[in-house]
Coordinates of C-alpha atoms and ligand atoms in Angstrom, one line a residue:
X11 CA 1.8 244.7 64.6
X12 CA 4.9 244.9 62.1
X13 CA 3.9 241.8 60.6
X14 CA 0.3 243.1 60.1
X15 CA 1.9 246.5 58.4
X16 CA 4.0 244.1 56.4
X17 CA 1.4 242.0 55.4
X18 CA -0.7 244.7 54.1
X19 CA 2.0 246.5 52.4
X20 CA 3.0 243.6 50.3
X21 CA -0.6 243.0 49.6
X22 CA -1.0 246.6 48.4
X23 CA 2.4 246.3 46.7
X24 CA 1.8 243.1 45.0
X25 CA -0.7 243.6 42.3
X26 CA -4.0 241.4 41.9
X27 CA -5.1 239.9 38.9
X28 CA -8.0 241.3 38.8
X29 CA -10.2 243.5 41.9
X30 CA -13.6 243.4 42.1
X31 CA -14.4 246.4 43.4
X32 CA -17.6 247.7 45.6
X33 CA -19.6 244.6 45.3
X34 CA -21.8 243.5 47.2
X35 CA -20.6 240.2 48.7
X36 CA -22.8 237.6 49.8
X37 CA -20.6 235.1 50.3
X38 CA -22.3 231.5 50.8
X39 CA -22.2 231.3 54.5
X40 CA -26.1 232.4 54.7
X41 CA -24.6 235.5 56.2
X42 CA -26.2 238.9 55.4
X43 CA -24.3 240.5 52.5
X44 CA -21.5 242.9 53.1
X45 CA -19.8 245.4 51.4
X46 CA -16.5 244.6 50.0
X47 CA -13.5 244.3 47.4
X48 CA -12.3 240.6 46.4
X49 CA -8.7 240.9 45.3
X50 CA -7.6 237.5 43.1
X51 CA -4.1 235.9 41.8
X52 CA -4.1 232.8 40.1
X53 CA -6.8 230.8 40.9
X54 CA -7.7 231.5 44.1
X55 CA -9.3 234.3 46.3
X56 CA -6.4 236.5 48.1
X57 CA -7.8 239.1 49.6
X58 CA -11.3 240.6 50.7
X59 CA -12.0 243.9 52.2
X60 CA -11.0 247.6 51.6
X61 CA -8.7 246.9 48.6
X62 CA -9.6 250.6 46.9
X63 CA -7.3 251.7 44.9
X64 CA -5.0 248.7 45.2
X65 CA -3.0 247.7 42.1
X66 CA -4.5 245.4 39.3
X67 CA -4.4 243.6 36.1
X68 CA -8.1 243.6 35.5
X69 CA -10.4 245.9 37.7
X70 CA -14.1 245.2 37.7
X71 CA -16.6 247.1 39.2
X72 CA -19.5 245.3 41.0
X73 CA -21.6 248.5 42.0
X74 CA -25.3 247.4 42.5
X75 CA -24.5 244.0 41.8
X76 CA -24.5 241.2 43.8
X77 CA -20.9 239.2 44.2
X78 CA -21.7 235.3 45.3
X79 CA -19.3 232.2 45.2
X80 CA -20.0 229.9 42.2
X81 CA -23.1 227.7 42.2
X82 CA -22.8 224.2 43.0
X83 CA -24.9 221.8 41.5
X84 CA -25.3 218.4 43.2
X85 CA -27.3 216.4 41.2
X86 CA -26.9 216.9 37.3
X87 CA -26.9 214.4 34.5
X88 CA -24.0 216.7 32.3
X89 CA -22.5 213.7 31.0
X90 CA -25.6 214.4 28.6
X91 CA -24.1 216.8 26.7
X92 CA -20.8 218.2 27.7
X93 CA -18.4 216.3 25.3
X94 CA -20.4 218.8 22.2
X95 CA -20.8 221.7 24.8
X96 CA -17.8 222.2 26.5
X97 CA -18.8 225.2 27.9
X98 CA -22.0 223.9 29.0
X99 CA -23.6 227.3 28.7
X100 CA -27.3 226.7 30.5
X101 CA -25.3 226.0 34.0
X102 CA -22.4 228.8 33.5
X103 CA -24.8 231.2 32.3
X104 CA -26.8 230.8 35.7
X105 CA -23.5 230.8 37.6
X106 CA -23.0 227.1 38.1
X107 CA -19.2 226.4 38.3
X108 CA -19.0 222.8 39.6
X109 CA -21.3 220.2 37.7
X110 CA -21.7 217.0 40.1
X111 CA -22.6 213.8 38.0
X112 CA -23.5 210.5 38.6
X113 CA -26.6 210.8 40.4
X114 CA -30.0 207.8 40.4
X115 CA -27.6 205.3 40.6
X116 CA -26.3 205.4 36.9
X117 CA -22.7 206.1 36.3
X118 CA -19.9 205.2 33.9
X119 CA -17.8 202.4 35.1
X120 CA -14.6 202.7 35.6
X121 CA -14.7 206.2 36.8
X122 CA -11.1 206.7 35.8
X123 CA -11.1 206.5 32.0
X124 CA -14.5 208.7 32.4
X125 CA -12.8 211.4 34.2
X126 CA -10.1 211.4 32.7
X127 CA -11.5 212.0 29.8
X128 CA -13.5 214.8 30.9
X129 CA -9.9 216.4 32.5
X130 CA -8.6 215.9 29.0
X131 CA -11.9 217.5 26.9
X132 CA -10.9 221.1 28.7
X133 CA -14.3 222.1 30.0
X134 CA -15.8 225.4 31.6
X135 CA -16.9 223.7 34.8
X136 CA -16.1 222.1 37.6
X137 CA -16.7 218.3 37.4
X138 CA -17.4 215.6 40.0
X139 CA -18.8 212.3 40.0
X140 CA -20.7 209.6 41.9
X141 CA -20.7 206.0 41.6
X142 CA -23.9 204.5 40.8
X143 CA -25.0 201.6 42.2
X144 CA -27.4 200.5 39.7
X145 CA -24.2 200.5 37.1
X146 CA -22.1 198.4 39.6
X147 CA -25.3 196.0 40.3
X148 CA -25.8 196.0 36.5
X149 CA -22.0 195.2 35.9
X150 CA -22.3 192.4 37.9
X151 CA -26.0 191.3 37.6
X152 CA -27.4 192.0 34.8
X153 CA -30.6 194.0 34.5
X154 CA -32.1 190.5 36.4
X155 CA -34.9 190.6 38.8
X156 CA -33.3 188.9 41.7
X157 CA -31.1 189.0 45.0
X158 CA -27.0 189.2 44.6
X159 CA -25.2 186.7 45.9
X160 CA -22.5 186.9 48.6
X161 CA -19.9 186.7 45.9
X162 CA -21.7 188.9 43.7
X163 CA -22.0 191.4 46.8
X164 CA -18.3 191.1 47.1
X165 CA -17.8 191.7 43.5
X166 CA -19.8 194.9 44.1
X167 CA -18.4 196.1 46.9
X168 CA -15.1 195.7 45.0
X169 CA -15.9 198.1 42.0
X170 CA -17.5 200.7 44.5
X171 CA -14.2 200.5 46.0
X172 CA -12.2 200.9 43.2
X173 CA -14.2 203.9 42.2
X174 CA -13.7 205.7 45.3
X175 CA -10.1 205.3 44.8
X176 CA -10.4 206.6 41.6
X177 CA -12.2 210.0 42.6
X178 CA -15.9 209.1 43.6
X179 CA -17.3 211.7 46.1
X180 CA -19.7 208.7 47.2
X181 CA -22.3 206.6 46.3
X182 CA -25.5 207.5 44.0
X183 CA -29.0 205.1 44.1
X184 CA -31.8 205.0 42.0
X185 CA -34.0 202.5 43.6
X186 CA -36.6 203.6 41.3
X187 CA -35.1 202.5 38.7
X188 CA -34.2 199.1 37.1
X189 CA -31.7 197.6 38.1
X190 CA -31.6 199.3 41.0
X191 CA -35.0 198.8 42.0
X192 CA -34.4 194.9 42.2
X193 CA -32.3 195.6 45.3
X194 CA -33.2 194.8 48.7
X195 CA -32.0 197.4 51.5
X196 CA -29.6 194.9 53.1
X197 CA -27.6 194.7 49.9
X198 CA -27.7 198.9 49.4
X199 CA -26.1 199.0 53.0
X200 CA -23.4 196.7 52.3
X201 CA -22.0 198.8 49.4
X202 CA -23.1 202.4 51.1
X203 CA -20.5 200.7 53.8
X204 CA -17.3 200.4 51.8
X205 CA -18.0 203.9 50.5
X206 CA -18.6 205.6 54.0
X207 CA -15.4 203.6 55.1
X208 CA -13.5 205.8 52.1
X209 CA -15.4 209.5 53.2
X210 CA -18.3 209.0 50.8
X211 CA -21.9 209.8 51.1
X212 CA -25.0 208.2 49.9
X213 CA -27.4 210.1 47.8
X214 CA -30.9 208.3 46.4
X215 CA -33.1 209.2 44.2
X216 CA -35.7 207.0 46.3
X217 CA -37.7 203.4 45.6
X218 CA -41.2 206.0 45.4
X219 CA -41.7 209.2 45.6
X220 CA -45.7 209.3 45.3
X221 CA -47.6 206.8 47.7
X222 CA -45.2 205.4 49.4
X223 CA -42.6 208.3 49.9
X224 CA -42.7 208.1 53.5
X225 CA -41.0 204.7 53.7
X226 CA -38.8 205.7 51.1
X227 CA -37.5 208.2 53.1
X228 CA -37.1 205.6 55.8
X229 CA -35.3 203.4 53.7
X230 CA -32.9 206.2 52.3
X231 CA -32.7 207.1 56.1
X232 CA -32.0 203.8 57.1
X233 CA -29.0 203.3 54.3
X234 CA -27.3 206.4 56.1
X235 CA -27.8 204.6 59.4
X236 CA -26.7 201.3 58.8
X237 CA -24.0 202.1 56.1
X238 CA -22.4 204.4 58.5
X239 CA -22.4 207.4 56.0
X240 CA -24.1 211.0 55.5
X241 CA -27.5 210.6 53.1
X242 CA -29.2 212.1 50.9
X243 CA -32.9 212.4 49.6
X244 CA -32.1 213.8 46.2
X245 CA -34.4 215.7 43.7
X246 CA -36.8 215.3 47.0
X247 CA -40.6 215.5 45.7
X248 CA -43.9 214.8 46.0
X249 CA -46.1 212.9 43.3
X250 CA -49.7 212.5 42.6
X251 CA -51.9 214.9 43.6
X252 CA -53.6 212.1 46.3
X253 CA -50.2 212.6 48.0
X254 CA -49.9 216.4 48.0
X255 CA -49.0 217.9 51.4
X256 CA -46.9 214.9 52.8
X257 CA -43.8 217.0 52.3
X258 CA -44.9 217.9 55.9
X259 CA -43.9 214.1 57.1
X260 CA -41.1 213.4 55.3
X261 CA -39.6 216.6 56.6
X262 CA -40.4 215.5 59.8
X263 CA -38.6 212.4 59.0
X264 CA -35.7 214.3 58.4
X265 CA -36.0 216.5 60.9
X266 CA -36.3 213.0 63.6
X267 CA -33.7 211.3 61.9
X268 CA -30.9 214.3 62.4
X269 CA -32.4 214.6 65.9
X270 CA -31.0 211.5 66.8
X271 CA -28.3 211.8 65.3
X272 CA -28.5 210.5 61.7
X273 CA -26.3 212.7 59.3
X274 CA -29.1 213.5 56.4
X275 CA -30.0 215.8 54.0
X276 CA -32.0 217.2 50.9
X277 CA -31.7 218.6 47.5
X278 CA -34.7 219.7 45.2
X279 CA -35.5 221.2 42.3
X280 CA -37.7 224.6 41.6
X281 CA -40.5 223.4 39.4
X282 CA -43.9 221.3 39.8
X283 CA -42.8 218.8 36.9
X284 CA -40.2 215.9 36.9
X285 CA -38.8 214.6 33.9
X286 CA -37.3 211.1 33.1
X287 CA -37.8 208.0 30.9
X288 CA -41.7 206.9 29.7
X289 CA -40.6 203.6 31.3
X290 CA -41.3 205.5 35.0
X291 CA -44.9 204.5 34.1
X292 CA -44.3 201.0 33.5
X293 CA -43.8 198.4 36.8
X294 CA -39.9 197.8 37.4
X295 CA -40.7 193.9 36.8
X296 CA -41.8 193.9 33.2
X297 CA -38.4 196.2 32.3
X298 CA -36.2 193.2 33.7
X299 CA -33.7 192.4 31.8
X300 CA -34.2 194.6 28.9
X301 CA -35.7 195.8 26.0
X302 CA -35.9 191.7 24.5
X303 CA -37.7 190.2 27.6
X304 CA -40.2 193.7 28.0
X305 CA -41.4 192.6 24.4
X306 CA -41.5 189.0 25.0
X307 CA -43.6 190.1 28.3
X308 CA -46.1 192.2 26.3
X309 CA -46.8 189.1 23.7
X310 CA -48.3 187.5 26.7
X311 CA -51.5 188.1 27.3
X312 CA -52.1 188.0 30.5
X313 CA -48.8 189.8 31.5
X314 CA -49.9 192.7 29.3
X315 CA -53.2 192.8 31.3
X316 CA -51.1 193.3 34.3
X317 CA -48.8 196.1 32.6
X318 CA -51.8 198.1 31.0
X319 CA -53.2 198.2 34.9
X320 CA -50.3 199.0 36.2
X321 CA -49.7 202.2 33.7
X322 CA -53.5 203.1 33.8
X323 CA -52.7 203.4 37.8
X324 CA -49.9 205.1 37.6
X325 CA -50.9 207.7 34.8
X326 CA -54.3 208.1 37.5
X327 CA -52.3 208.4 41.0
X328 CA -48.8 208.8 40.5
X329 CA -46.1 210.3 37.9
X330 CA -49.1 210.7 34.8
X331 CA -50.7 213.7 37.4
X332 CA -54.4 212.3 36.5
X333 CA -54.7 212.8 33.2
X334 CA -52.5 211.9 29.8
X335 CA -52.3 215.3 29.1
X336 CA -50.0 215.4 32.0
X337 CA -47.3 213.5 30.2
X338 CA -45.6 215.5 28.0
X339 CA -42.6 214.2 25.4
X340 CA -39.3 215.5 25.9
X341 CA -37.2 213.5 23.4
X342 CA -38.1 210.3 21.3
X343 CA -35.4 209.1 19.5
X344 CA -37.6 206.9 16.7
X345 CA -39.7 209.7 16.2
X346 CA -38.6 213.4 17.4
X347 CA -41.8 215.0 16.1
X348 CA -43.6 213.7 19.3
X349 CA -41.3 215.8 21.3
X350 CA -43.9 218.3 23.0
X351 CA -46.6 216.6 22.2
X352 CA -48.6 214.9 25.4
X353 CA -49.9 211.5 25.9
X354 CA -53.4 212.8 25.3
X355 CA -52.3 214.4 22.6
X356 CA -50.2 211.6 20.9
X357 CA -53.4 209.4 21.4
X358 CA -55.8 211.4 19.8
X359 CA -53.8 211.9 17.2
X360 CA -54.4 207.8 16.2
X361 CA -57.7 208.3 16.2
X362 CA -58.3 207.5 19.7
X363 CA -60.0 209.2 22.5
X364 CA -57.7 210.8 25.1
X365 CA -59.1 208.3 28.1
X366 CA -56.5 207.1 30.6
X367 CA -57.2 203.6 29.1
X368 CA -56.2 204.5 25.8
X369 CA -53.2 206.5 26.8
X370 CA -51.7 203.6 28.8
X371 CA -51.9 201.7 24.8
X372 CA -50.2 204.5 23.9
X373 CA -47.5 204.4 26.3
X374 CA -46.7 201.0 25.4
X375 CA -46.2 201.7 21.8
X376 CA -43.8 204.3 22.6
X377 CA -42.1 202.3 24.8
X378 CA -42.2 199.1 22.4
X379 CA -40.5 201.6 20.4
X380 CA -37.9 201.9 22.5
X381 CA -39.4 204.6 24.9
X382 CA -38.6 208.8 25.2
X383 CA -37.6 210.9 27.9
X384 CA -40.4 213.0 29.0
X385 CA -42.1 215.8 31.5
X386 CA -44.6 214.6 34.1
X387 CA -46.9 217.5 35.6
X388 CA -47.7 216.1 38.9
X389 CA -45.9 217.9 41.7
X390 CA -47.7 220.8 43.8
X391 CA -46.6 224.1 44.4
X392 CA -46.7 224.0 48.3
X393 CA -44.8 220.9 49.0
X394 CA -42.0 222.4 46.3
X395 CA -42.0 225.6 48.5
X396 CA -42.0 223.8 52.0
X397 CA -39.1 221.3 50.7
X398 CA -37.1 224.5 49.6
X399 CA -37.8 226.5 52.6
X400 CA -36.3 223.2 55.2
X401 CA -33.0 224.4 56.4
X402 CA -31.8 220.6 55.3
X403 CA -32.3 221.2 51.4
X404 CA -29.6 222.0 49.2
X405 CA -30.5 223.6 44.9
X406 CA -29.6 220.7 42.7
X407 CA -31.2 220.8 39.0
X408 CA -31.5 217.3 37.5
X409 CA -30.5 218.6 34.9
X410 CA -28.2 218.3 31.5
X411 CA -26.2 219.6 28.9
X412 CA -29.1 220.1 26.3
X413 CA -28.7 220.3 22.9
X414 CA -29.4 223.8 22.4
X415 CA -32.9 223.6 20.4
X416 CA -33.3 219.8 20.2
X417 CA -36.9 218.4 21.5
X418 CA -38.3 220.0 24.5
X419 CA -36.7 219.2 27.8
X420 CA -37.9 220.0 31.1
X421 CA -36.7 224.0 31.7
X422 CA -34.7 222.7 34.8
X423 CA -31.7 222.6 33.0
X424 CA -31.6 225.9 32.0
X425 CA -33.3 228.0 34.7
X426 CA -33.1 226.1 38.1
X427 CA -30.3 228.6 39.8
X428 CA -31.8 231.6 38.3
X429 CA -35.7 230.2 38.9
X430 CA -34.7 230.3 42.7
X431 CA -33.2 233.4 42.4
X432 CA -36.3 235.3 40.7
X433 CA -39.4 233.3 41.8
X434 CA -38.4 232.0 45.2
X435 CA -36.0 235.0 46.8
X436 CA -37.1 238.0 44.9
X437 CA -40.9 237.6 43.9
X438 CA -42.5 234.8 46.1
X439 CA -39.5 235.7 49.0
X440 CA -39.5 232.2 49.9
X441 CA -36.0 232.2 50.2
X442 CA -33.9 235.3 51.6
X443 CA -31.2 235.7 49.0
X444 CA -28.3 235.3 51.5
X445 CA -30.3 231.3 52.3
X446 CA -30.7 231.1 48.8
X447 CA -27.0 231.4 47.4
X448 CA -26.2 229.3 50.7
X449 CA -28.0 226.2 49.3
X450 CA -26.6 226.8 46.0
X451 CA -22.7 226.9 47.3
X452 CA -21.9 226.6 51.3
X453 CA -24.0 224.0 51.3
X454 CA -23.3 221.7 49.0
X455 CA -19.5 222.4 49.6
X456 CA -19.9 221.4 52.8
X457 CA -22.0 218.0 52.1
X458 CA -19.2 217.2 49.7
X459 CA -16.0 218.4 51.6
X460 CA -15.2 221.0 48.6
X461 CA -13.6 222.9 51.4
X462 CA -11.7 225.2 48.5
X463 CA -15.3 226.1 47.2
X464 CA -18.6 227.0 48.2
X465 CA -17.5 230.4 49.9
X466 CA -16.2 233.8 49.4
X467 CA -12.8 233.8 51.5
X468 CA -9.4 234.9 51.2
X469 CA -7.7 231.3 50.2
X470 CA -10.6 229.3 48.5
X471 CA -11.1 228.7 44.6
X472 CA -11.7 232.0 42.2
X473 CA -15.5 230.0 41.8
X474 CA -17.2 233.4 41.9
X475 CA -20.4 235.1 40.2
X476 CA -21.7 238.7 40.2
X477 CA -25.0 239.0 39.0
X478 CA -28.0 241.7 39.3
X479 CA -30.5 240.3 42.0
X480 CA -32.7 242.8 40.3
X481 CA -32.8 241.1 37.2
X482 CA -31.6 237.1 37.7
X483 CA -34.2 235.4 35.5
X484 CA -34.7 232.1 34.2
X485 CA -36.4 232.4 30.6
X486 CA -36.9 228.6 29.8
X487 CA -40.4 226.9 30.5
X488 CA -41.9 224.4 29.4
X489 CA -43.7 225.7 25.8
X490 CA -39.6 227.4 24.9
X491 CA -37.0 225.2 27.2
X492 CA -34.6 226.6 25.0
X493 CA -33.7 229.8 26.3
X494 CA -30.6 230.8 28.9
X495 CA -31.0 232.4 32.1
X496 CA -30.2 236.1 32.0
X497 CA -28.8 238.6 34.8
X498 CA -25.4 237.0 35.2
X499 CA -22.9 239.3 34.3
X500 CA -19.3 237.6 35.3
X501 CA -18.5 234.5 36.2
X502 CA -15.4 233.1 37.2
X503 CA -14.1 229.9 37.3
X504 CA -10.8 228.7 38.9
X505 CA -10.0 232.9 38.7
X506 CA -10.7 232.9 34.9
X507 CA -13.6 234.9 33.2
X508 CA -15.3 232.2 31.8
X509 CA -18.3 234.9 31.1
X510 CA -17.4 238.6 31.1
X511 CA -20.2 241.4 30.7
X512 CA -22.3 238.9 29.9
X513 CA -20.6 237.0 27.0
X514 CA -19.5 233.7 26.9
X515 CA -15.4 233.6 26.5
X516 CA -12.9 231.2 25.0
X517 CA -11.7 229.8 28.6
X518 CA -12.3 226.3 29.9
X519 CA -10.8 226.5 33.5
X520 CA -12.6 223.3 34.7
X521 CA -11.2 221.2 37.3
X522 CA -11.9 217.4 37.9
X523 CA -13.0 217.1 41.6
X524 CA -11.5 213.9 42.3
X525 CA -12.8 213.1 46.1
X526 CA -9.0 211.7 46.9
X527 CA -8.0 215.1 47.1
X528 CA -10.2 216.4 49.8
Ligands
LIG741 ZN1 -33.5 211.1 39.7

């Protein structure tokens, strides 16, 4: 009892930092939300509960507003962008405070003069990284078409090592993707192996994610399995409207998978779009080995038959949505006038009719050109609402560090935290807010072993938001990506204001997660 008394009088006697008073706290545990003071020294949460009145530097007051732990994001591709926005203002003006990067298999190698020079740049966020496998395979490989070798595999299992020691929080595929699409599952496991041995996970942006998402999800599943590590569908999705509704079976999937035992999970994003590179209509095979060899590929007739009917399919059953007019530019670095402008529309514009045919001609003069990045409509509403309603999926945007204004970007980047916040809790109620905030911090804390972060207790990182739930909105689409999130009011990262009342301040807090530390 007298150390209690003690305790409290030197927590009354010692003044906070800063109070935030009469908030109301949901604090990333998918807990209803409470009401409650959070007292803060330094960098870290010291006290929560009936603090009135107790001495403070800085006393805010959170009345009507909501109080959550920082936003985690997952899966981002900030390296995009952070070196010219430091402050990367579309995540901390939602409330993100940790950025994780590396995701699809695509990292920079080594990790340690990468993150090191992020530590060094003095950055508003929080930043962690994966280790792709496509850039170790590509390190050691090439961008060829072929099986590794065992001393190749050694070689690879090597650098993933190497990058664990040097902060990885796992292992990131993109078997969609070339290289990484040239590797069979066998060789996948044998690198997810070394990582699990080190406390990594695995986390894939899968082989397919329109017809054949349901083995995909068995393969990601099976890379868990047999690499002995946690694993991850990320940016989980449904394409082409013939495959609409199978969210129901590769949930199930999941759901079988964790029933016996098998340590996976989910992340997704809030919109009925994807965006990457044009060359996600082209087959993996005729992007071996680079740009050279795709051209040399096209020359030949009858390869470029097999190309043209391969896009034409593509743009008709999977990533094009069914019609040109689906594909929308994002960026095109030889020509950024076509950014916003749609296949159909890019066709017509040569004097072409907007058929499917024709569009595919037009893809592969834009990609002859050396491709853009671009926004794919083909993604329906009800599988985006079932995959965010599974208990098993985390928030993760896909996102990056836009340049504010430049080309037109898929709105994820800007809006995703927000988007969930306004469509999916408070209009559609999806979500309840307290689930909500838990996939966008508890959750992904937990996946990753932040066990500083992700919650609102006494002793974790100052990671901490208070925003209106009334008035959280995302204001980027698709026509205007340009546009921040509004609603947040504070947010605070490592215990300093990084925005106050809604403005933007001079501090860049940021930590490097390094993964040895956990
Ligand atoms: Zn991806």
């Amino acid at each position: 009892m007298l150390k209690v008394i003690a305790l409290s009088f030197f927590l009354q006697a010692q003044p906070f930092d800063i109070l935030i008073q009469h908030a109301r706290i949901v604090d990333g545990s998918g807990n209803p939300w409470y009401l409650g003071n959070i007292g803060i020294r330094g960098d870290t949460i010291a006290a929560i509960g009936p603090l009135d009145g107790a001495p403070a530097k800085l006393v805010i007051d959170a009345k009507g507003l909501t109080v959550t732990p920082g936003f985690i994001d997952i899966h981002t591709h900030a390296r995009r962008g952070i070196f010219e926005d430091t402050a990367a203002q579309n995540y901390i003006r939602q409330g993100v405070t940790t950025l994780i990067e590396g995701p699809d298999g695509s990292s920079p190698l080594p990790l340690a003069s990468f993150l090191q020079k992020i530590a060094e740049t003095k950055i508003a966020p929080n930043f962690g990284m994966f280790v792709g496998q496509g850039s170790i395979r590509q390190q050691v490989l090439g961008l060829e078409n072929r099986k590794a070798t065992p001393e190749e595999i050694a070689k690879m299992k090597e650098i993933a090592r190497q990058a664990m020691l040097d902060g990885a929080l796992g292992l990131s595929t993109g078997l969609f993707y070339v290289p990484g699409n040239f590797t069979p599952t066998e060789e996948v496991v044998e690198i997810a192996k070394v990582v699990g041995a080190m406390g990594g996970i695995h986390i894939s942006h899968m082989r397919d994610e329109a017809e054949g998402v349901m083995d995909s999800v068995r393969e990601t599943i099976r890379i868990g399995e047999e690499g002995g590590l946690p694993t991850q569908v990320t940016h989980h999705k449904i394409i082409g409207a013939g495959n609409w509704g199978k969210s129901v079976d590769t949930l199930r999937l999941v759901e079988e998978a964790r029933a016996r035992g098998v340590d996976v999970t989910i992340d997704a994003y809030p919109y009925t779009a994807s965006s990457t590179g044009t060359g996600a209509l082209f087959p993996q095979w005729s992007l071996a080995g680079g740009q050279k060899a795709f051209l040399e590929r096209l020359s030949a007739p009858e390869q470029r038959v097999k190309i043209t009917a391969e896009i034409i399919r593509r743009i008709k059953v999977d990533r094009g949505g069914g019609d040109p007019k689906n594909v929308v530019m994002a960026n095109c670095s030889f020509d950024p006038s076509l950014a916003g402008k749609s296949l159909a529309e890019i066709t017509a514009s040569r004097g072409r009719p907007a058929t499917i045919e024709n569009a595919a001609e037009t893809a592969i003069e834009i990609q002859q050109k050396g491709g853009c990045s671009a926004v794919f409509h083909a993604i329906s509403e009800e599988d985006v609402e079932r995959i965010l309603r599974s208990p098993y999926t985390m928030i993760g945007s896909d996102g990056e560090i836009p340049q504010f204004g430049r080309g037109a970007p898929h709105p994820r980047s800007y809006g995703t935290f927000a988007r969930v916040l306004a469509r999916y809790v408070r209009e559609r109620k999806t979500l309840t807010l307290e689930d909500a905030v838990r996939k966008m911090s508890g959750y992904p804390a937990d996946r990753l072993r932040l066990l500083d972060r992700g919650l609102l207790r006494p002793g974790m990182k100052a990671d901490i938001v208070i925003f209106d739930a009334a008035k959280i909105q995302d204001k980027a689409d698709y026509a205007n990506p340009h546009q921040y999130a509004e609603g947040v009011r504070e947010v605070f990262v490592n215990g300093e204001l990084v925005i106050s009342g809604g403005q933007l301040t001079k501090a860049r807090p940021g930590r490097v997660i390094n993964g040895r530390n956990r």
